[in-house]
mmCIF file of C-alpha atoms in Angstrom:
data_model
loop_
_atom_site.group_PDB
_atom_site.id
_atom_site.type_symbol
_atom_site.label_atom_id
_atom_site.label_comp_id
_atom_site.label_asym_id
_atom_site.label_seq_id
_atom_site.Cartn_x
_atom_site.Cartn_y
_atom_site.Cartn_z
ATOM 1 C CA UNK A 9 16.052 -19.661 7.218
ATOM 2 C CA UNK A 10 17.219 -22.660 5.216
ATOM 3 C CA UNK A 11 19.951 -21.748 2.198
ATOM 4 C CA UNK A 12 17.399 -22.813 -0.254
ATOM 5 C CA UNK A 13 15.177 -20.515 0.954
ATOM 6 C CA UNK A 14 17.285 -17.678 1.430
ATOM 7 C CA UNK A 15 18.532 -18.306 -2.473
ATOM 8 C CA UNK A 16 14.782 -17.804 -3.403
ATOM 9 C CA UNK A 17 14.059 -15.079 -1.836
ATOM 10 C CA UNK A 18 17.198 -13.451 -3.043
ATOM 11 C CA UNK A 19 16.470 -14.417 -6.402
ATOM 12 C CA UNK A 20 13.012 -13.481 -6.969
ATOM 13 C CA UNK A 21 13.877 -10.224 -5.135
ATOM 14 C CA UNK A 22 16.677 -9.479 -8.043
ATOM 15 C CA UNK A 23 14.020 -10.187 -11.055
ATOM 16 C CA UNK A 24 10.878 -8.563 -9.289
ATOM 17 C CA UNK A 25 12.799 -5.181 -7.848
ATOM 18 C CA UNK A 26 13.433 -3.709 -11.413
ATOM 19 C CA UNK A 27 10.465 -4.330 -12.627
ATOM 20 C CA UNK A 28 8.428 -3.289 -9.577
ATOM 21 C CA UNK A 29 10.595 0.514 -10.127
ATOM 22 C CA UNK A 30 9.401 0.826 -13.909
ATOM 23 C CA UNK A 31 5.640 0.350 -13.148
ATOM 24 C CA UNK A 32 5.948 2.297 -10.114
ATOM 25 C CA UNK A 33 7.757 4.974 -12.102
ATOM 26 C CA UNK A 34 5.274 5.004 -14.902
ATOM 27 C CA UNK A 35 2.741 5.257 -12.784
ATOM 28 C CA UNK A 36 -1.059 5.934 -13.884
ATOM 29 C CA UNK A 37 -2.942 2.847 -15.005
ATOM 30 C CA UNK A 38 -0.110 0.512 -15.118
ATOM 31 C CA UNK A 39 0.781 1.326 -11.602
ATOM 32 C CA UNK A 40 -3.112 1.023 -10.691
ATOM 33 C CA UNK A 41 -3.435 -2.252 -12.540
ATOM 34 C CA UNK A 42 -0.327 -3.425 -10.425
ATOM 35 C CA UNK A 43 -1.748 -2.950 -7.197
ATOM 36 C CA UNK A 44 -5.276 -4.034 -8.610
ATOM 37 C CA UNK A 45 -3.614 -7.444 -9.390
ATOM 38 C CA UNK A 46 -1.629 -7.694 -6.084
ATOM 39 C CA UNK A 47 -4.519 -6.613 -3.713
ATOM 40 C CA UNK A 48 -6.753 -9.222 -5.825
ATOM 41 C CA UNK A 49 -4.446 -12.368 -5.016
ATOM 42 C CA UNK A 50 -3.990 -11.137 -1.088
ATOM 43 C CA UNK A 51 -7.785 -10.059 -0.554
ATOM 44 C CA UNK A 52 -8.459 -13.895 -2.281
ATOM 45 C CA UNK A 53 -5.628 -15.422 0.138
ATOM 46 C CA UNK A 54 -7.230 -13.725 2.883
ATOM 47 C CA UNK A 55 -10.385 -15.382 1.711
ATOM 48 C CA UNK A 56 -9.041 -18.973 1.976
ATOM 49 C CA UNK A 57 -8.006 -17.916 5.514
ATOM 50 C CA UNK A 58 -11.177 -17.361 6.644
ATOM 51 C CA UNK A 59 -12.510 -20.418 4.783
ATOM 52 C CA UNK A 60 -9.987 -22.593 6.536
ATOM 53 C CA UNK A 61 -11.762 -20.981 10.123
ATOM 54 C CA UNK A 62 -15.023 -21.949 9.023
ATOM 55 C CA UNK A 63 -16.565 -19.082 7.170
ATOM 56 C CA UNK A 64 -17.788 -18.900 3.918
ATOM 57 C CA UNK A 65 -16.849 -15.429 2.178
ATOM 58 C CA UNK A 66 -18.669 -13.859 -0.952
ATOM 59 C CA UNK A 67 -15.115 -14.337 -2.836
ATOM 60 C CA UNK A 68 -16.219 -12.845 -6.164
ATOM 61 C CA UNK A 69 -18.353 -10.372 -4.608
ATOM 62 C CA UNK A 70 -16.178 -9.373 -2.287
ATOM 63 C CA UNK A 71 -12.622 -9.196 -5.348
ATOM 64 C CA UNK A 72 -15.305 -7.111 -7.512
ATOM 65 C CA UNK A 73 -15.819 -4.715 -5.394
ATOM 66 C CA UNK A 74 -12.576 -4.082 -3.833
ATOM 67 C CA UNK A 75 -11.297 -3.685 -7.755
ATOM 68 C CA UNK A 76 -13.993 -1.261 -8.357
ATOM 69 C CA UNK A 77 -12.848 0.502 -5.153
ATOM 70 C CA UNK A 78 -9.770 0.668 -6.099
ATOM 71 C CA UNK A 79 -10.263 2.523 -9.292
ATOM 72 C CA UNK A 80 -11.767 5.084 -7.461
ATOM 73 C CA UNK A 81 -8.437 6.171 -6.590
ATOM 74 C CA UNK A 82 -7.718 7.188 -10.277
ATOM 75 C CA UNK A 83 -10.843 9.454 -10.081
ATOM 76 C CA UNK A 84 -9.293 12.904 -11.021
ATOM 77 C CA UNK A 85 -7.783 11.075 -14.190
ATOM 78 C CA UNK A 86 -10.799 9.162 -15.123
ATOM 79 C CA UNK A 87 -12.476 12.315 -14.780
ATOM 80 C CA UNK A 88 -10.121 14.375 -16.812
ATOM 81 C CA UNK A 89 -9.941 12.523 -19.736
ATOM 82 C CA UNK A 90 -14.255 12.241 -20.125
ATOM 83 C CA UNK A 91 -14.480 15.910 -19.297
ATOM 84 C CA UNK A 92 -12.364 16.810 -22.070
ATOM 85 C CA UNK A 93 -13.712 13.938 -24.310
ATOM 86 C CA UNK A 94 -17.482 15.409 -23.654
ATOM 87 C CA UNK A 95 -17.015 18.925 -23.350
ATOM 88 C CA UNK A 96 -15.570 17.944 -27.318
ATOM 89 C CA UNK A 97 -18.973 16.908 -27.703
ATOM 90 C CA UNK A 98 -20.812 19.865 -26.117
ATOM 91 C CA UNK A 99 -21.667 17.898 -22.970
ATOM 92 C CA UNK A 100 -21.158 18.948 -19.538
ATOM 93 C CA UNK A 101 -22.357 16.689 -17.217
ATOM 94 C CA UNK A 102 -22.166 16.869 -12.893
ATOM 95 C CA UNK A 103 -19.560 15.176 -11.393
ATOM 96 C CA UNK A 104 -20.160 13.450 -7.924
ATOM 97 C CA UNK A 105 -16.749 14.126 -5.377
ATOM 98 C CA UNK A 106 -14.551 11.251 -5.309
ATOM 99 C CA UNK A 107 -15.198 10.976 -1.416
ATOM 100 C CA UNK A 108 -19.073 10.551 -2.588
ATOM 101 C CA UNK A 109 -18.751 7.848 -5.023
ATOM 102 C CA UNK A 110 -16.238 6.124 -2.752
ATOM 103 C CA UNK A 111 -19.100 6.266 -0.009
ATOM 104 C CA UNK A 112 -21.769 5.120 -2.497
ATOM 105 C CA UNK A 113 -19.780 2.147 -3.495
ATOM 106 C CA UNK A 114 -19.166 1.253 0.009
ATOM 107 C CA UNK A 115 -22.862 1.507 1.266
ATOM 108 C CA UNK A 116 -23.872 -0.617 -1.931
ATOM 109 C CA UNK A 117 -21.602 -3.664 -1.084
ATOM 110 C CA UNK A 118 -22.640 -3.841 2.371
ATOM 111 C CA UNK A 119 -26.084 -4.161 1.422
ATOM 112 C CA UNK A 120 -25.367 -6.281 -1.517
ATOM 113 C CA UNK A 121 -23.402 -8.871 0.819
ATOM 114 C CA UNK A 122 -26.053 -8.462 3.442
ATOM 115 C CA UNK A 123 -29.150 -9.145 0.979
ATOM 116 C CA UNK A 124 -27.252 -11.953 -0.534
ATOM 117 C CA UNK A 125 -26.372 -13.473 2.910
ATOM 118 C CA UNK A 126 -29.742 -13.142 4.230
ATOM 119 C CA UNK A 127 -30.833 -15.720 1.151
ATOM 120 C CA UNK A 128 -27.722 -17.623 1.228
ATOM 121 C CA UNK A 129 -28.333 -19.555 3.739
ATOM 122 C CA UNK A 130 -24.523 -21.515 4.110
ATOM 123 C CA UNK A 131 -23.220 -21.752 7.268
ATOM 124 C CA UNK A 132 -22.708 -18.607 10.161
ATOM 125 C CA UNK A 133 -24.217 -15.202 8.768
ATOM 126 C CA UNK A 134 -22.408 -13.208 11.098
ATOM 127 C CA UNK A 135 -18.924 -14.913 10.199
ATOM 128 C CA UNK A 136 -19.937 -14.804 6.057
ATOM 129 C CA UNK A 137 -20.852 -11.437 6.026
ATOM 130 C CA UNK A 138 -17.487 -10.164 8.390
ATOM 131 C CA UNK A 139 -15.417 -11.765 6.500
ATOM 132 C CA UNK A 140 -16.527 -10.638 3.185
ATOM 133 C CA UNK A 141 -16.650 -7.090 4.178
ATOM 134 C CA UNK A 142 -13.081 -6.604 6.143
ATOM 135 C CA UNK A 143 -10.904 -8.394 3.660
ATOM 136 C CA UNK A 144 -12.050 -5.094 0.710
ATOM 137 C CA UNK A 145 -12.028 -2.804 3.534
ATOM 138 C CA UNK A 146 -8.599 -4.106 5.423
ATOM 139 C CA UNK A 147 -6.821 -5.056 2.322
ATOM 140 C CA UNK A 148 -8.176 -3.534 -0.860
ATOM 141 C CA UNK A 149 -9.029 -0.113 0.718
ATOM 142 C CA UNK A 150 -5.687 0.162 2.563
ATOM 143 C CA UNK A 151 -3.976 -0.755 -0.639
ATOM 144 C CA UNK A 152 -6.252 1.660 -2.797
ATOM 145 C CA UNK A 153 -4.889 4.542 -0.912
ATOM 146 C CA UNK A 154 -1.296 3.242 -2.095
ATOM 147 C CA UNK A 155 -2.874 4.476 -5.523
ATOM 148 C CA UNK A 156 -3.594 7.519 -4.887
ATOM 149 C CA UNK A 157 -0.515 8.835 -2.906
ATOM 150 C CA UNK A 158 0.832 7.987 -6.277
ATOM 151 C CA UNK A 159 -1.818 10.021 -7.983
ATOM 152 C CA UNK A 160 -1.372 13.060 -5.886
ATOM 153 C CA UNK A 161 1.965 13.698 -7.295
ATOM 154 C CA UNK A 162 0.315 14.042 -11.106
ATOM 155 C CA UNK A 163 -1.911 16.761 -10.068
ATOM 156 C CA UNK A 164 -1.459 20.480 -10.523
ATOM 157 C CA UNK A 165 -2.443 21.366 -6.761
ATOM 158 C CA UNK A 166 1.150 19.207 -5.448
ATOM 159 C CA UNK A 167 3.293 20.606 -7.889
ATOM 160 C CA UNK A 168 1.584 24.037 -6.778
ATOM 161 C CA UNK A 169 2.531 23.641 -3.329
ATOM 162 C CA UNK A 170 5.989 23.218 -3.658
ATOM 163 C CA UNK A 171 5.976 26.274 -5.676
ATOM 164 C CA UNK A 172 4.688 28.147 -3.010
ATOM 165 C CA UNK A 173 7.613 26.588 -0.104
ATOM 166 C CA UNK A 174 10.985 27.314 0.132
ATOM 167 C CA UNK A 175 12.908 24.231 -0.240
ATOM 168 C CA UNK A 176 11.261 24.192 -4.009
ATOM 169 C CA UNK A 177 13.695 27.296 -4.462
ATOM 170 C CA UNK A 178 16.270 25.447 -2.975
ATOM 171 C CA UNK A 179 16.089 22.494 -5.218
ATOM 172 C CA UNK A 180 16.140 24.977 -8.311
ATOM 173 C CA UNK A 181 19.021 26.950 -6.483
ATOM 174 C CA UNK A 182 21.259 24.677 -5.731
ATOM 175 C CA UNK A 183 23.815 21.850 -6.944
ATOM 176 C CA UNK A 184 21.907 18.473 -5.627
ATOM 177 C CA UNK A 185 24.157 16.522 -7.656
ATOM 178 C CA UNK A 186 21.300 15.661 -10.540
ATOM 179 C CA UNK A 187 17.987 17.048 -11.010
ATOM 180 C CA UNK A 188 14.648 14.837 -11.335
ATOM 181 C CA UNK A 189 12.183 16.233 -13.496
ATOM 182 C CA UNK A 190 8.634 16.748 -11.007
ATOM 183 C CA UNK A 191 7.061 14.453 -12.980
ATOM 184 C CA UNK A 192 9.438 11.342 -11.426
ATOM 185 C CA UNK A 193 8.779 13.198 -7.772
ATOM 186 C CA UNK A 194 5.944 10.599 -6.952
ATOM 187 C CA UNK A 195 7.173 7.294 -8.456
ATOM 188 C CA UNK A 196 10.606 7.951 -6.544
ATOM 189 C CA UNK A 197 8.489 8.853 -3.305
ATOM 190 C CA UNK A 198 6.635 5.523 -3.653
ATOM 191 C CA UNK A 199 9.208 3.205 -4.524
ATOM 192 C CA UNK A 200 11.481 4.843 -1.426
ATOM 193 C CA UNK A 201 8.543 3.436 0.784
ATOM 194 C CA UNK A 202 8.985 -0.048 -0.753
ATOM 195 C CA UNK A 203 12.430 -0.128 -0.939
ATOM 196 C CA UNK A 204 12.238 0.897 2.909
ATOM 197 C CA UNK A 205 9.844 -1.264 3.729
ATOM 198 C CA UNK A 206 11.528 -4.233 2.467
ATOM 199 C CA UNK A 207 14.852 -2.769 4.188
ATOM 200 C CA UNK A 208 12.778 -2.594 7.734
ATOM 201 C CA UNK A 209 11.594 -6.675 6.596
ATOM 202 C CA UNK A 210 15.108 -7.407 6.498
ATOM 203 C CA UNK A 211 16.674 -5.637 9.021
ATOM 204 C CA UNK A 212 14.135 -6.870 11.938
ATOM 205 C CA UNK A 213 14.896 -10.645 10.435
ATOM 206 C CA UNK A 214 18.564 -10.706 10.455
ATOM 207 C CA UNK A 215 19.138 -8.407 13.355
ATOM 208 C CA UNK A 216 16.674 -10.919 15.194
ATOM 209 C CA UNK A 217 18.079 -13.888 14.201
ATOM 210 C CA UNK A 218 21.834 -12.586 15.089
ATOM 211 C CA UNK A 219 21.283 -10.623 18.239
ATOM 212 C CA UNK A 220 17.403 -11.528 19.177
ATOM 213 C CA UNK A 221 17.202 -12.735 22.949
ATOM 214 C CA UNK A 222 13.729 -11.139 24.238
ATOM 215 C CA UNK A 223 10.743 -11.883 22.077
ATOM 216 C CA UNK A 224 8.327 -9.111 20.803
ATOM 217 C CA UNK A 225 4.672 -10.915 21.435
ATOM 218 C CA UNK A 226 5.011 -14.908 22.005
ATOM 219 C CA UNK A 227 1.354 -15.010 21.412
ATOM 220 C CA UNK A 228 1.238 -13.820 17.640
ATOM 221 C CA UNK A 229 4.767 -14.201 16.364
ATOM 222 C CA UNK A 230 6.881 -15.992 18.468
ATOM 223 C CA UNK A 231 10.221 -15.765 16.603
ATOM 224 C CA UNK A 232 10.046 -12.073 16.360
ATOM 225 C CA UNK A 233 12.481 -10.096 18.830
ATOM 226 C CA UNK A 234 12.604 -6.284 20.481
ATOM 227 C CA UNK A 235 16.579 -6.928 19.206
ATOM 228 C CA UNK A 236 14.668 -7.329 15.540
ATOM 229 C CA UNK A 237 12.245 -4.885 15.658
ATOM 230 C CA UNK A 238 13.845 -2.122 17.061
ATOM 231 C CA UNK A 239 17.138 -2.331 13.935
ATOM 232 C CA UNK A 240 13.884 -2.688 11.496
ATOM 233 C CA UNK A 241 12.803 0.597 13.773
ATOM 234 C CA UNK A 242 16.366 2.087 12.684
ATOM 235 C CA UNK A 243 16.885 1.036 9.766
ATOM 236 C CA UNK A 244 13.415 2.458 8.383
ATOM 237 C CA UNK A 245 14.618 5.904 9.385
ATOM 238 C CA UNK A 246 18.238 5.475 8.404
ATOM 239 C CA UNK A 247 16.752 4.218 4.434
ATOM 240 C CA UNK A 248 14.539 6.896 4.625
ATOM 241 C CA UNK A 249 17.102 9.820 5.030
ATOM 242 C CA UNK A 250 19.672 8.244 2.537
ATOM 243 C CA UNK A 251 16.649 8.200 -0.024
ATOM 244 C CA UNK A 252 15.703 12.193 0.628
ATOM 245 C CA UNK A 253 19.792 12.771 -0.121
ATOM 246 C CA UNK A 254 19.629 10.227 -3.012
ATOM 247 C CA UNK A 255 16.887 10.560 -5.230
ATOM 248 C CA UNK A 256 13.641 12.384 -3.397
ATOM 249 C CA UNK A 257 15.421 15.988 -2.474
ATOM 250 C CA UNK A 258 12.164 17.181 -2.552
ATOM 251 C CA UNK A 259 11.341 16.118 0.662
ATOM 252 C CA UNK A 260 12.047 18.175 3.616
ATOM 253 C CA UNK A 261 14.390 15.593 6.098
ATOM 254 C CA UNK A 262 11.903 16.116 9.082
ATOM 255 C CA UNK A 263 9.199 14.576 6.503
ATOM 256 C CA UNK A 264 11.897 12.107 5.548
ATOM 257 C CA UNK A 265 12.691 11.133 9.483
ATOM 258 C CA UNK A 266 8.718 11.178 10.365
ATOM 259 C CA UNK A 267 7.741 8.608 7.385
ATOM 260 C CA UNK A 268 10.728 6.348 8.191
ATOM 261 C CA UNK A 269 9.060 6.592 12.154
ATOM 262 C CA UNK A 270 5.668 5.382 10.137
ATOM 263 C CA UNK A 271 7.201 2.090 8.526
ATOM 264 C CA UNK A 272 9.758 1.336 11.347
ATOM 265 C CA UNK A 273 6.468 1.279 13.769
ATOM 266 C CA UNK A 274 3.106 1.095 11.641
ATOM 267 C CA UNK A 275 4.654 -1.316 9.298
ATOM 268 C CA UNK A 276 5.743 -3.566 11.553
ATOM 269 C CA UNK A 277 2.343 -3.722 13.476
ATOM 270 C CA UNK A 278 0.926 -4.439 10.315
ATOM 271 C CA UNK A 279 3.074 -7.327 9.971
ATOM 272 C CA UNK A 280 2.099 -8.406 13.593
ATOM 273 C CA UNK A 281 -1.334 -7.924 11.994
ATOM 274 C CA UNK A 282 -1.063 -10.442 8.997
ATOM 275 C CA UNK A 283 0.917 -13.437 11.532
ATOM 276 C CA UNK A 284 -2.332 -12.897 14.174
ATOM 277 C CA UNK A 285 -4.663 -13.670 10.894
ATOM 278 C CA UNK A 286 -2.618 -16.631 10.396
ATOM 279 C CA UNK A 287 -2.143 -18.081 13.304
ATOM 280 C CA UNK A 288 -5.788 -17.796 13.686
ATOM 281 C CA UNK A 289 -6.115 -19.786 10.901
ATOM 282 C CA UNK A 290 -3.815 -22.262 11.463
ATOM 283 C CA UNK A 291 -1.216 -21.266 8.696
ATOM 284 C CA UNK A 292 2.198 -20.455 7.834
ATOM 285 C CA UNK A 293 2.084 -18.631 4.910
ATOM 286 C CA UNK A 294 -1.092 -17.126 3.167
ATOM 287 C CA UNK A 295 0.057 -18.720 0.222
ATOM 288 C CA UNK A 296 3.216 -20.623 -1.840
ATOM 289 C CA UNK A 297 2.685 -18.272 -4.921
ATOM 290 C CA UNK A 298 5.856 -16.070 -4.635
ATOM 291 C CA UNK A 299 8.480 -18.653 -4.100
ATOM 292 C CA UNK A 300 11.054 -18.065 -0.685
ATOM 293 C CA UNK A 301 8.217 -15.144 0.695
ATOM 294 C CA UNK A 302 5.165 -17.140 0.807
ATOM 295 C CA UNK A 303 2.076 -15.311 -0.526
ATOM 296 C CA UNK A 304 0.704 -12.096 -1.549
ATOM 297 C CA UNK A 305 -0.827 -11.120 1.642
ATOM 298 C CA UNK A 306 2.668 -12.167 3.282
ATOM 299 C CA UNK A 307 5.056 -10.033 1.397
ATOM 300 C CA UNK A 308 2.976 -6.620 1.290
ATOM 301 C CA UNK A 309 1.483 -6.721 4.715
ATOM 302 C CA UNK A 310 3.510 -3.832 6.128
ATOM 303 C CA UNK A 311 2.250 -2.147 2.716
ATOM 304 C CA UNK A 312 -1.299 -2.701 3.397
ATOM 305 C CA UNK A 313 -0.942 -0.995 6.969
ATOM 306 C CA UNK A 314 1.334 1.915 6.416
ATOM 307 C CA UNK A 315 -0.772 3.059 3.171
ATOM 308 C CA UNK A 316 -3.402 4.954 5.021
ATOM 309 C CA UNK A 317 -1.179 6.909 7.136
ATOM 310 C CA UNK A 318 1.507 6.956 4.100
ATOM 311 C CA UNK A 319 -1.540 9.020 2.580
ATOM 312 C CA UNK A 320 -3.067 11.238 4.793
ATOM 313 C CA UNK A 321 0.592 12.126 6.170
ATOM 314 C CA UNK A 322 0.995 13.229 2.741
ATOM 315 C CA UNK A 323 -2.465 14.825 1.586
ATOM 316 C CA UNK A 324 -2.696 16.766 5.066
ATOM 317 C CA UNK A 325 0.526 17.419 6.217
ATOM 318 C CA UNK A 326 3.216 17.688 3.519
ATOM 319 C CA UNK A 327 0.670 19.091 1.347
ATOM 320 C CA UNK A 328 -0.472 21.706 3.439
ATOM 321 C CA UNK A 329 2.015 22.314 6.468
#
């Protein structure tokens, strides 16, 4: 990495990491609107991608929907606030699961993008219409779910559960140094994941630059080394367990360990992911918009791929286990 470049990235990582913490910490719409905006420039990145292999992607169909998607994710507040607003009024009207509408909206763009391709007319159907449909699916739903492992933390049903588990009674027990009101419990959870994430990034670069001698997959990446991935591997799990005795005590260490496991292996597959996308296209870096780190889709594609299992590690296991 040329000293220029290293200076930029070091830079913008100084001015974007505090203000990345106070929308995660705030949470709610802000952090929505936050991952709304960053999913938007990476799903239209992707787009160009695809475009540059020959396809010709429903770009505003396919950034509409993948917004609209995403709000989903803020269903149980959306649905709060016009329950009590119409229930003020006297009105109590049915409200479909989240899961349903979710499904709806899914089954509605495929058709939409299919009825609209089968007029369009413009080059391969088949590539048009695949193209379209797994950039919202790949990055916007992936992304979405980002949104609400941060909403599961406002919700009576997680602070319920660690009422009911032991290491709640612990926290309340014992001297942990400080004390973090509940209500920080999810913003701290999320930002540990990027702050990890970026650690794992970092790690795997300089470790494989340093000490890298047998290359991870020639094919897709060939700079990137077993030496580099396996201290990104380490370091995931080492960041993780300094951030349960830092600032998410909450979190049993065993939950701490596994989640480090998920970046320091899922992440970097999803960053394996992203360089096989564009080196099928032909490109370095999805874009030049974030200066030193390339694009959008560059700089949160171990985001995009650990989200899912971030979430349903969460929602099934920590919540329930």
């Amino acid at each position: 990495m040329k000293m220029s470049n290293l200076v930029s990235r070091v830079l913008v990582a100084i001015i974007a990491i505090p203000i990345v913490f106070f929308i995660i910490m705030e949470g709610g719409f802000i952090f929505h609107l936050f991952i709304t905006f960053v999913s938007t420039l990476a799903l239209y990145e992707y787009y160009k991608m695809t475009i540059f292999k020959g396809a010709k992607p429903l770009v505003w169909i396919g950034i509409a929907f993948g917004a609209l998607i995403q709000t989903l994710f803020m269903y149980e507040r959306i649905r709060y606030t016009l329950l009590n607003y119409l229930a003020g009024m006297g009105i109590f009207p049915y409200y479909p699961t989240q899961f349903v509408l979710l499904l709806a909206l899914a089954a509605i763009f495929v058709f939409l993008v299919i009825t609209i391709e089968l007029f369009r007319n413009n080059g391969s159907a088949i590539q048009n219409i695949s193209a379209t449909l797994f950039g919202v699916f790949y990055i916007s739903l992936f992304l979405g779910m980002l949104i609400a492992t941060r909403e599961l933390f406002e919700w009576e049903h997680f602070n319920s559960f660690f009422l009911t588990h032991s290491f709640s009674e612990l926290m309340n027990g014992n001297d942990l140094g400080f004390n973090w009101n509940s209500k920080n419990w999810g913003g701290l959870f999320i930002f540990s994941i990027f702050v990890t994430v970026w650690i794992c990034d970092s790690a795997a670069y300089f470790a494989g630059r340093a000490f890298g001698k047998r290359k991870l997959y020639v094919r897709v990446s060939p700079n990137k080394t077993w030496e580099g991935a396996i201290a990104g591997f380490i370091f995931s799990i080492v960041s993780m367990v300094v951030f349960k005795y830092l600032v998410i005590q909450f979190l049993p260490i065993a939950h701490a360990i596994v989640i480090g496991v998920i970046i320091g292996t899922v992440g970097q597959i999803g960053d394996l992911a992203q360089s096989l996308l564009k080196r099928d296209s032909g490109i370095k870096d999805s874009s030049s918009l974030i200066p030193g780190h390339g694009g959008f889709f560059d700089r949160f594609d171990s985001i995009i791929f650990i989200s899912p299992i971030i979430y349903l590690y969460v929602d099934l296991v920590i919540l329930y286990i």
